[in-house]
Coordinates of C-alpha atoms in Angstrom, one line a residue:
M1 CA 16.4 12.9 -59.3
S2 CA 13.6 14.6 -57.5
S3 CA 12.9 18.3 -57.7
I4 CA 15.1 20.8 -55.8
N5 CA 14.3 21.6 -52.2
H6 CA 14.3 25.3 -52.6
K7 CA 13.5 26.0 -48.9
I8 CA 16.7 24.4 -47.5
V9 CA 18.7 26.4 -50.1
L10 CA 17.2 29.7 -49.1
H11 CA 17.4 28.8 -45.4
T12 CA 21.1 28.2 -45.7
L13 CA 21.7 31.3 -47.8
G14 CA 19.9 33.3 -45.1
L15 CA 22.2 31.9 -42.5
L16 CA 25.2 33.0 -44.6
L17 CA 23.9 36.6 -44.9
I18 CA 23.5 36.8 -41.1
F19 CA 27.0 35.4 -40.8
N20 CA 28.3 38.1 -43.1
G21 CA 26.4 40.9 -41.2
I22 CA 28.0 39.8 -37.9
F23 CA 31.5 40.0 -39.4
M24 CA 30.8 43.5 -40.7
L25 CA 30.5 44.6 -37.0
F26 CA 34.3 44.2 -36.7
A27 CA 34.6 46.9 -39.5
V28 CA 32.0 49.0 -37.6
L29 CA 34.1 48.8 -34.4
T30 CA 37.2 49.7 -36.4
S31 CA 35.5 52.8 -37.8
V32 CA 34.4 53.8 -34.3
Y33 CA 37.9 53.4 -32.9
Y34 CA 39.4 55.6 -35.7
N35 CA 36.6 58.2 -35.2
E36 CA 35.1 57.6 -38.7
G37 CA 31.6 58.6 -37.6
D38 CA 29.7 58.6 -40.9
E39 CA 31.5 55.5 -42.2
A40 CA 30.8 53.6 -38.9
Y41 CA 27.1 54.4 -39.3
Q42 CA 27.1 53.4 -43.0
I43 CA 28.9 50.1 -42.4
A44 CA 26.5 49.4 -39.5
S45 CA 23.6 50.0 -41.9
A46 CA 25.2 47.5 -44.3
A47 CA 25.5 45.0 -41.5
V48 CA 21.8 45.4 -40.5
A49 CA 20.7 45.1 -44.1
S50 CA 22.6 41.9 -44.6
S51 CA 21.5 40.4 -41.3
F52 CA 17.9 41.4 -41.6
S53 CA 17.7 40.0 -45.2
G54 CA 19.2 36.7 -43.9
F55 CA 16.7 36.6 -41.0
L56 CA 13.8 37.1 -43.3
M57 CA 15.0 34.3 -45.6
M58 CA 15.5 31.9 -42.6
F59 CA 12.2 32.9 -41.0
T60 CA 10.1 32.3 -44.1
T61 CA 11.7 28.9 -44.7
R62 CA 11.8 27.7 -41.1
D63 CA 9.6 24.7 -42.0
H64 CA 12.1 23.4 -44.6
D65 CA 12.8 19.7 -45.2
K66 CA 16.2 19.1 -43.6
N67 CA 17.1 16.3 -46.1
L68 CA 19.9 17.9 -48.2
K69 CA 20.6 16.2 -51.5
Q70 CA 23.5 16.7 -53.9
K71 CA 21.6 19.2 -56.2
E72 CA 20.9 21.4 -53.2
G73 CA 24.6 21.1 -52.2
Y74 CA 25.8 22.5 -55.6
L75 CA 23.3 25.4 -55.4
I76 CA 24.2 26.3 -51.8
V77 CA 27.9 26.4 -52.5
T78 CA 27.6 28.5 -55.7
L79 CA 24.7 30.8 -54.7
G80 CA 26.2 31.0 -51.2
W81 CA 29.3 32.6 -52.7
V82 CA 27.2 34.9 -54.9
F83 CA 25.0 36.0 -52.1
M84 CA 28.0 36.7 -49.8
V85 CA 29.5 38.8 -52.6
I86 CA 26.2 40.8 -53.1
S87 CA 26.0 41.3 -49.3
G88 CA 29.7 42.1 -49.1
M89 CA 29.3 44.9 -51.6
L90 CA 27.2 47.0 -49.2
P91 CA 29.9 48.5 -47.1
Y92 CA 31.6 49.8 -50.3
L93 CA 28.4 51.2 -51.7
F94 CA 27.0 52.6 -48.5
T95 CA 30.2 54.5 -47.7
N96 CA 30.6 55.5 -51.3
S97 CA 34.2 54.1 -51.3
I98 CA 33.2 52.4 -54.5
S99 CA 30.3 54.1 -56.3
S100 CA 29.9 51.7 -59.3
I101 CA 27.9 48.5 -58.7
T102 CA 30.1 46.7 -61.2
D103 CA 33.3 47.8 -59.5
A104 CA 32.0 47.0 -56.1
F105 CA 30.9 43.5 -57.3
F106 CA 34.4 43.0 -58.8
E107 CA 36.2 44.1 -55.7
T108 CA 34.1 42.0 -53.4
M109 CA 34.2 38.9 -55.7
S110 CA 38.0 39.4 -55.8
G111 CA 37.9 39.5 -52.0
Y112 CA 35.8 36.4 -51.3
T113 CA 37.5 34.3 -53.9
T114 CA 40.9 35.4 -52.5
T115 CA 42.0 36.7 -55.9
G116 CA 43.4 40.0 -54.8
A117 CA 42.8 41.9 -58.1
T118 CA 41.6 45.4 -57.5
I119 CA 39.9 48.3 -59.3
L120 CA 41.0 50.8 -56.6
T121 CA 43.6 53.3 -57.7
D122 CA 44.3 54.8 -54.3
I123 CA 43.8 52.3 -51.5
E124 CA 45.3 54.5 -48.7
V125 CA 42.5 57.1 -48.9
L126 CA 39.9 54.6 -47.9
P127 CA 38.4 54.6 -44.4
K128 CA 40.0 52.2 -42.0
G129 CA 36.7 50.4 -41.5
V130 CA 36.3 49.8 -45.2
L131 CA 40.0 48.6 -45.5
L132 CA 39.4 46.1 -42.7
W133 CA 36.2 44.8 -44.3
R134 CA 38.1 44.5 -47.6
S135 CA 40.7 42.3 -45.9
M136 CA 38.0 40.4 -44.0
T137 CA 36.4 39.3 -47.3
H138 CA 39.6 37.5 -48.0
W139 CA 39.7 35.9 -44.6
I140 CA 36.1 34.8 -44.7
G141 CA 36.6 33.3 -48.2
G142 CA 39.7 31.5 -47.1
M143 CA 38.0 30.0 -44.1
G144 CA 35.1 28.9 -46.4
I145 CA 37.4 27.2 -48.8
I146 CA 38.9 25.1 -46.0
V147 CA 35.4 23.9 -45.1
L148 CA 34.5 23.1 -48.7
A149 CA 37.7 21.2 -49.2
V150 CA 37.1 19.1 -46.0
A151 CA 33.4 18.5 -46.1
I152 CA 31.8 19.3 -49.5
F153 CA 34.1 18.8 -52.5
P154 CA 34.8 15.1 -51.7
L155 CA 31.1 14.4 -51.7
F156 CA 30.7 16.2 -55.1
G157 CA 33.5 14.1 -56.6
I158 CA 35.8 17.1 -57.3
G159 CA 39.0 15.5 -58.6
G160 CA 41.9 15.7 -56.2
M161 CA 39.7 16.5 -53.2
Q162 CA 38.9 12.9 -52.6
L163 CA 42.7 12.4 -52.2
F164 CA 42.8 15.2 -49.7
S165 CA 39.8 13.7 -47.9
A166 CA 41.6 10.3 -47.6
E167 CA 44.6 12.1 -46.1
S168 CA 42.6 14.2 -43.6
P169 CA 42.3 13.3 -39.9
G170 CA 38.5 13.4 -40.1
P171 CA 36.0 12.9 -42.8
S172 CA 35.8 11.1 -46.1
A173 CA 33.0 10.3 -48.4
D174 CA 32.0 7.2 -46.4
K175 CA 32.6 8.4 -42.8
L176 CA 31.2 11.8 -42.5
K177 CA 28.7 13.0 -39.9
P178 CA 30.4 13.6 -36.5
K179 CA 33.9 14.1 -37.9
I180 CA 33.2 16.9 -40.4
T181 CA 32.6 19.3 -37.5
D182 CA 35.6 18.1 -35.5
T183 CA 37.9 18.4 -38.5
A184 CA 36.6 21.8 -39.6
K185 CA 37.1 23.1 -36.0
R186 CA 40.7 21.9 -35.9
L187 CA 41.5 23.5 -39.2
W188 CA 39.7 26.7 -38.3
L189 CA 41.7 26.9 -35.2
I190 CA 45.0 26.4 -37.1
Y191 CA 43.8 29.1 -39.6
L192 CA 42.9 31.5 -36.8
G193 CA 46.1 30.7 -34.9
Y194 CA 48.3 31.3 -37.9
T195 CA 46.6 34.6 -38.5
I196 CA 47.1 35.8 -34.9
V197 CA 50.7 34.7 -34.8
E198 CA 51.6 36.3 -38.1
A199 CA 49.9 39.6 -37.1
V200 CA 51.9 39.6 -33.8
L201 CA 55.1 38.9 -35.6
L202 CA 54.5 41.6 -38.2
Y203 CA 53.8 44.1 -35.5
F204 CA 57.1 43.3 -33.7
A205 CA 58.9 43.4 -37.0
G206 CA 57.8 47.0 -37.4
M207 CA 54.4 47.0 -39.0
G208 CA 51.6 49.0 -37.4
V209 CA 48.8 47.1 -35.6
F210 CA 46.2 47.9 -38.2
D211 CA 48.5 47.0 -41.1
A212 CA 49.7 43.8 -39.4
I213 CA 46.1 42.5 -38.8
N214 CA 45.1 43.3 -42.4
H215 CA 48.1 41.7 -44.0
A216 CA 47.9 38.6 -41.8
M217 CA 44.3 38.0 -42.9
S218 CA 45.4 38.5 -46.6
T219 CA 48.3 36.2 -46.3
L220 CA 46.6 33.2 -44.6
S221 CA 43.7 33.4 -47.1
T222 CA 46.3 33.7 -49.9
G223 CA 44.3 36.8 -51.0
G224 CA 46.7 39.7 -51.5
F225 CA 44.8 42.8 -50.6
S226 CA 47.1 45.3 -49.0
T227 CA 46.5 48.5 -47.1
K228 CA 49.2 50.2 -49.1
N229 CA 49.2 51.3 -52.8
A230 CA 52.7 49.7 -53.2
S231 CA 51.6 46.4 -51.6
I232 CA 54.4 44.8 -49.6
A233 CA 57.0 46.8 -51.6
Y234 CA 56.1 49.6 -49.1
W235 CA 58.3 47.7 -46.6
N236 CA 61.2 46.9 -49.0
D237 CA 63.5 48.5 -46.5
Q238 CA 62.3 46.1 -43.8
P239 CA 63.3 42.6 -45.0
L240 CA 62.1 40.9 -41.8
I241 CA 58.5 41.8 -42.6
Q242 CA 58.9 40.2 -46.0
Y243 CA 60.5 37.1 -44.6
I244 CA 57.6 36.7 -42.1
I245 CA 55.1 36.9 -45.0
I246 CA 57.2 34.5 -47.1
L247 CA 56.9 31.9 -44.2
F248 CA 53.2 32.3 -43.8
M249 CA 52.5 32.3 -47.6
F250 CA 54.3 28.9 -47.7
L251 CA 52.2 27.6 -44.8
A252 CA 48.9 29.0 -46.3
G253 CA 49.7 27.2 -49.6
T254 CA 50.3 23.9 -47.7
N255 CA 47.5 21.5 -47.0
F256 CA 46.2 22.6 -43.6
V257 CA 46.1 18.9 -42.5
V258 CA 49.9 18.9 -42.9
S259 CA 50.0 21.7 -40.3
Y260 CA 47.7 19.6 -38.1
Y261 CA 50.2 16.7 -38.3
G262 CA 53.0 19.1 -37.4
F263 CA 51.2 20.3 -34.3
K264 CA 50.6 16.7 -33.4
L265 CA 54.3 16.0 -33.8
N266 CA 53.5 13.4 -36.4
F267 CA 56.4 14.2 -38.7
K268 CA 56.3 10.8 -40.4
K269 CA 52.9 11.8 -41.9
I270 CA 54.4 15.0 -43.2
Y271 CA 57.5 13.2 -44.7
E272 CA 55.2 10.7 -46.4
N273 CA 53.0 13.3 -47.9
E274 CA 53.9 13.3 -51.6
E275 CA 52.1 16.5 -52.4
F276 CA 53.8 18.4 -49.7
K277 CA 57.3 17.2 -50.8
L278 CA 56.6 18.2 -54.4
Y279 CA 55.1 21.5 -53.3
A280 CA 58.2 22.3 -51.3
T281 CA 60.5 21.1 -54.1
F282 CA 58.7 23.4 -56.6
V283 CA 59.0 26.4 -54.2
L284 CA 62.7 25.8 -53.6
G285 CA 63.6 25.0 -57.2
F286 CA 61.8 28.0 -58.7
T287 CA 63.2 30.3 -56.1
I288 CA 66.8 29.2 -56.9
I289 CA 66.3 29.6 -60.6
S290 CA 64.7 33.0 -60.2
G291 CA 67.2 34.2 -57.6
V292 CA 70.2 33.2 -59.8
L293 CA 68.8 34.9 -62.9
I294 CA 67.8 38.0 -61.0
Y295 CA 71.3 38.3 -59.5
F296 CA 73.2 37.8 -62.7
S297 CA 71.0 39.3 -65.4
A298 CA 67.8 41.0 -64.3
D299 CA 66.6 44.4 -63.1
L300 CA 64.6 43.8 -59.9
G301 CA 62.0 46.1 -61.3
L302 CA 61.7 48.1 -58.1
S303 CA 62.4 51.6 -59.2
S304 CA 58.7 52.5 -59.7
I305 CA 57.8 50.9 -56.3
Q306 CA 60.3 51.2 -53.5
H307 CA 64.1 51.2 -53.2
P308 CA 65.3 47.6 -53.1
Q309 CA 68.6 46.9 -51.4
V310 CA 69.2 46.5 -47.7
F311 CA 71.7 43.7 -47.0
G312 CA 73.2 43.4 -50.4
E313 CA 72.3 42.4 -54.0
L314 CA 72.5 38.7 -53.4
E315 CA 70.1 38.8 -50.4
S316 CA 67.8 41.2 -52.2
A317 CA 67.7 39.0 -55.3
F318 CA 66.8 35.8 -53.5
R319 CA 64.4 37.5 -51.1
H320 CA 62.4 39.0 -54.0
A321 CA 62.6 35.8 -55.9
S322 CA 61.3 33.6 -53.1
F323 CA 58.6 36.2 -52.2
Q324 CA 57.3 36.5 -55.8
V325 CA 57.5 32.7 -56.5
L326 CA 55.4 32.1 -53.4
A327 CA 53.1 35.0 -54.1
V328 CA 52.2 33.7 -57.5
M329 CA 52.4 29.9 -56.9
T330 CA 50.2 30.1 -53.8
T331 CA 48.0 32.7 -55.6
T332 CA 48.5 35.2 -52.8
G333 CA 49.4 38.0 -55.3
F334 CA 51.3 40.3 -53.0
V335 CA 54.0 42.4 -54.7
T336 CA 57.5 43.4 -53.8
A337 CA 58.8 43.8 -57.3
D338 CA 57.5 44.0 -60.9
Y339 CA 58.5 40.5 -62.1
T340 CA 57.3 41.4 -65.6
L341 CA 60.5 43.5 -65.9
W342 CA 62.7 40.5 -65.1
T343 CA 64.1 38.4 -67.9
P344 CA 61.8 37.1 -70.6
F345 CA 62.5 33.5 -69.4
L346 CA 61.3 34.5 -65.8
T347 CA 58.2 36.2 -67.3
V348 CA 57.2 32.9 -69.0
L349 CA 58.1 31.0 -65.9
F350 CA 55.8 33.1 -63.7
F351 CA 53.1 32.8 -66.3
G352 CA 53.4 29.0 -65.9
L353 CA 53.1 29.3 -62.1
F354 CA 49.7 30.8 -62.6
F355 CA 48.5 27.3 -63.5
L356 CA 50.3 25.5 -60.7
G357 CA 48.7 26.5 -57.5
G358 CA 49.3 25.3 -53.9
S359 CA 48.2 22.2 -52.2
A360 CA 44.7 20.7 -52.0
G361 CA 43.2 21.5 -48.6
S362 CA 45.0 24.9 -48.6
T363 CA 43.5 28.3 -49.2
S364 CA 45.4 28.8 -52.5
G365 CA 43.8 28.7 -55.9
G366 CA 45.0 27.3 -59.2
V367 CA 45.0 23.7 -60.4
K368 CA 46.7 22.4 -57.3
V369 CA 49.9 20.4 -57.0
V370 CA 48.2 17.1 -56.3
R371 CA 46.4 17.2 -59.6
H372 CA 49.7 17.9 -61.5
L373 CA 51.3 15.0 -59.6
I374 CA 48.5 12.6 -60.5
M375 CA 48.6 13.7 -64.2
I376 CA 52.4 13.3 -64.3
K377 CA 52.2 9.8 -62.8
N378 CA 49.5 8.8 -65.2
A379 CA 51.4 10.2 -68.2
I380 CA 54.5 8.2 -67.2
L381 CA 52.4 5.0 -66.8
E382 CA 51.0 5.5 -70.3
F383 CA 54.4 4.7 -71.7
K384 CA 54.5 1.5 -69.7
R385 CA 51.0 0.6 -70.8
I386 CA 52.0 1.0 -74.4
L387 CA 54.9 -1.4 -74.0
H388 CA 52.9 -3.8 -71.8
P389 CA 49.2 -3.5 -72.9
N390 CA 48.0 -6.4 -70.7
A391 CA 49.6 -5.2 -67.5
V392 CA 47.5 -3.7 -64.7
L393 CA 49.3 -0.5 -63.8
P394 CA 47.3 1.8 -61.5
V395 CA 48.4 5.3 -60.5
R396 CA 49.6 5.2 -56.9
Y397 CA 49.4 8.0 -54.4
A398 CA 50.3 7.8 -50.7
K399 CA 51.2 4.1 -51.3
R400 CA 47.7 3.3 -52.5
A401 CA 46.2 2.7 -55.9
V402 CA 44.1 5.7 -57.0
N403 CA 40.6 4.9 -58.3
S404 CA 40.5 5.3 -62.0
D405 CA 37.4 7.5 -61.6
I406 CA 39.5 10.0 -59.7
V407 CA 42.2 10.0 -62.4
Y408 CA 39.6 10.6 -65.1
N409 CA 38.0 13.3 -63.0
I410 CA 41.4 15.0 -62.6
L411 CA 42.1 14.8 -66.3
G412 CA 38.6 16.1 -67.1
F413 CA 39.1 19.0 -64.6
F414 CA 42.4 20.0 -66.3
I415 CA 40.9 19.9 -69.8
L416 CA 38.0 22.0 -68.6
Y417 CA 40.4 24.4 -66.8
M418 CA 42.4 24.9 -69.9
L419 CA 39.2 25.4 -72.0
S420 CA 37.9 27.9 -69.5
F421 CA 41.3 29.8 -69.7
I422 CA 41.2 29.8 -73.5
I423 CA 37.6 30.9 -73.7
G424 CA 38.2 33.4 -71.0
A425 CA 41.1 35.0 -72.9
V426 CA 39.2 35.0 -76.2
V427 CA 36.3 36.8 -74.6
L428 CA 38.6 39.4 -72.9
G429 CA 40.4 39.9 -76.3
A430 CA 37.0 40.6 -77.9
T431 CA 36.6 43.5 -75.4
G432 CA 39.6 45.2 -77.0
L433 CA 42.4 44.0 -74.7
D434 CA 45.8 43.1 -76.3
L435 CA 47.0 39.5 -76.3
K436 CA 49.3 39.7 -73.3
T437 CA 46.7 41.4 -71.2
S438 CA 43.9 39.0 -72.2
I439 CA 45.8 35.8 -71.5
G440 CA 47.2 37.3 -68.3
A441 CA 43.8 38.4 -67.0
A442 CA 42.2 35.1 -67.9
A443 CA 44.9 33.0 -66.2
S444 CA 45.1 35.3 -63.2
S445 CA 41.3 35.5 -62.6
L446 CA 40.7 31.7 -63.1
G447 CA 43.7 30.9 -60.9
N448 CA 42.7 33.6 -58.3
V449 CA 46.2 35.1 -58.5
G450 CA 45.5 38.8 -58.8
P451 CA 48.3 40.6 -60.6
A452 CA 48.6 39.5 -64.3
F453 CA 50.6 40.7 -67.3
G454 CA 50.4 43.5 -69.9
D455 CA 48.3 46.4 -68.7
L456 CA 47.3 44.4 -65.6
G457 CA 50.8 43.7 -64.2
P458 CA 52.0 43.8 -60.6
V459 CA 52.1 47.6 -60.4
D460 CA 48.8 48.1 -62.3
N461 CA 45.2 47.4 -61.5
Y462 CA 41.9 46.4 -63.2
A463 CA 40.3 49.8 -63.1
G464 CA 40.7 50.4 -66.8
L465 CA 38.7 47.4 -67.9
S466 CA 35.2 47.8 -69.3
D467 CA 32.3 46.8 -67.2
F468 CA 31.7 43.7 -69.2
A469 CA 35.4 42.7 -68.9
K470 CA 35.2 43.2 -65.1
S471 CA 32.1 41.1 -64.9
W472 CA 33.7 38.4 -67.0
C473 CA 36.8 38.3 -64.8
S474 CA 34.4 38.1 -61.8
F475 CA 32.8 35.0 -63.3
L476 CA 36.3 33.4 -63.9
M477 CA 37.2 34.1 -60.3
L478 CA 34.1 32.4 -59.1
I479 CA 34.4 29.2 -61.2
G480 CA 38.2 29.0 -60.5
R481 CA 37.7 29.3 -56.7
L482 CA 34.9 26.7 -56.6
E483 CA 36.7 24.1 -58.7
L484 CA 34.8 24.6 -62.0
F485 CA 32.4 21.7 -61.8
T486 CA 30.5 23.1 -58.8
V487 CA 29.5 26.2 -60.7
L488 CA 29.3 25.0 -64.3
I489 CA 27.1 22.1 -63.5
I490 CA 24.2 24.3 -62.5
L491 CA 24.4 26.0 -65.9
T492 CA 23.6 22.7 -67.7
P493 CA 20.0 21.9 -68.6
F494 CA 20.0 18.4 -67.2
F495 CA 20.7 19.8 -63.7
W496 CA 17.3 21.4 -63.6
R497 CA 15.3 18.3 -64.9
N498 CA 13.1 16.8 -62.2
R499 CA 14.3 13.3 -62.4

């Protein structure tokens, strides 16, 4: 393969920095509206710094070769996320809301990767402009993931994304050009539309305008940043707010193409979508299991957050069960209860949900339901292949045979995912964290969940970690969000060889 076209990489990164700077203006306007004079000026300075840097990068590379090859694609996706994070740190640093560069990098990486882990111990004292920017990093990251899933990952051969591509109303690896833009626009409109609708519903359910906008952005991006120290537990006395968030967490964890089919009234497509049916079954099944166990034998774990009961113990048990199942499974990470205080069985169950994830083509993290589905089908077929070694037994998905390369890619992805988790936990353990905290932080960071276990549970935060541990968790967030291969491949020596 030929040498890397650095100019097109830098030109695209410059465009992303300008894009970031423009979005910061919304935070500036928020600070102006709430009369946060100094903060408005400081965030505006961050916006100018980001945009000017991007303009310089684009101007100096304006004569770039527009032929984008696969190597440049990997670099643009990975470095694009890193550059956005570095740019996104500026509002925190300029306003001194977060003074440490390591902490600001962690918080911003957690935002763009829609992880929702935080180092902030008192969120409510932050300026409104900074809080809005914090939520916007989620929303921008979620929007970016939709684009990657539609247009980029299928071309890179990321296991599972080819299947999503085949199901999408637009592009696939062999029919790209005009339809990528059309499909991305449709999905962006759905993403934006859901965000607006949820914000309006939360407002009429009793949330303030500012809180409603922030939580809508966090929900649809499956991020989990809240404007309150107690997260959604702050509204435990307002069940309607929590039910609205439950609904939109479910939608955010669903392939956005399924929503597109719903708006087109093509319910047959939805019914035939195997991943959606398994996703819905998982949500329902785990909610019933959790709700029953909470009702009969568990402490809701709310005493340290907010008083639980409104309509009765049964309703409260199933509301918190469904909320936390979806919050963990879709990797949103919102909190209404400390699920680590529930029964040991539920603690193990929720740890398992860290590895499940939502649907491909959604904003959720994790392994993704479609990959689990393909691996389960392949495992069952292995028994048949042992009994009938000469039979041709392909894995079938959506009534079509799945290419063996995709199956191998998914299996390779899962092995690499588990290796990354194990190595991640070992490295965190070497920093002095106990076993439960180490494996919880590794699984949560890699899966972009947010809350973990041990000292990093739902009512705790990551402030107590060492700078190295925070940096390592940031790296795990990045590789987990960008589907492992996209980042790790640029760390290999053969990627940089000029052939």
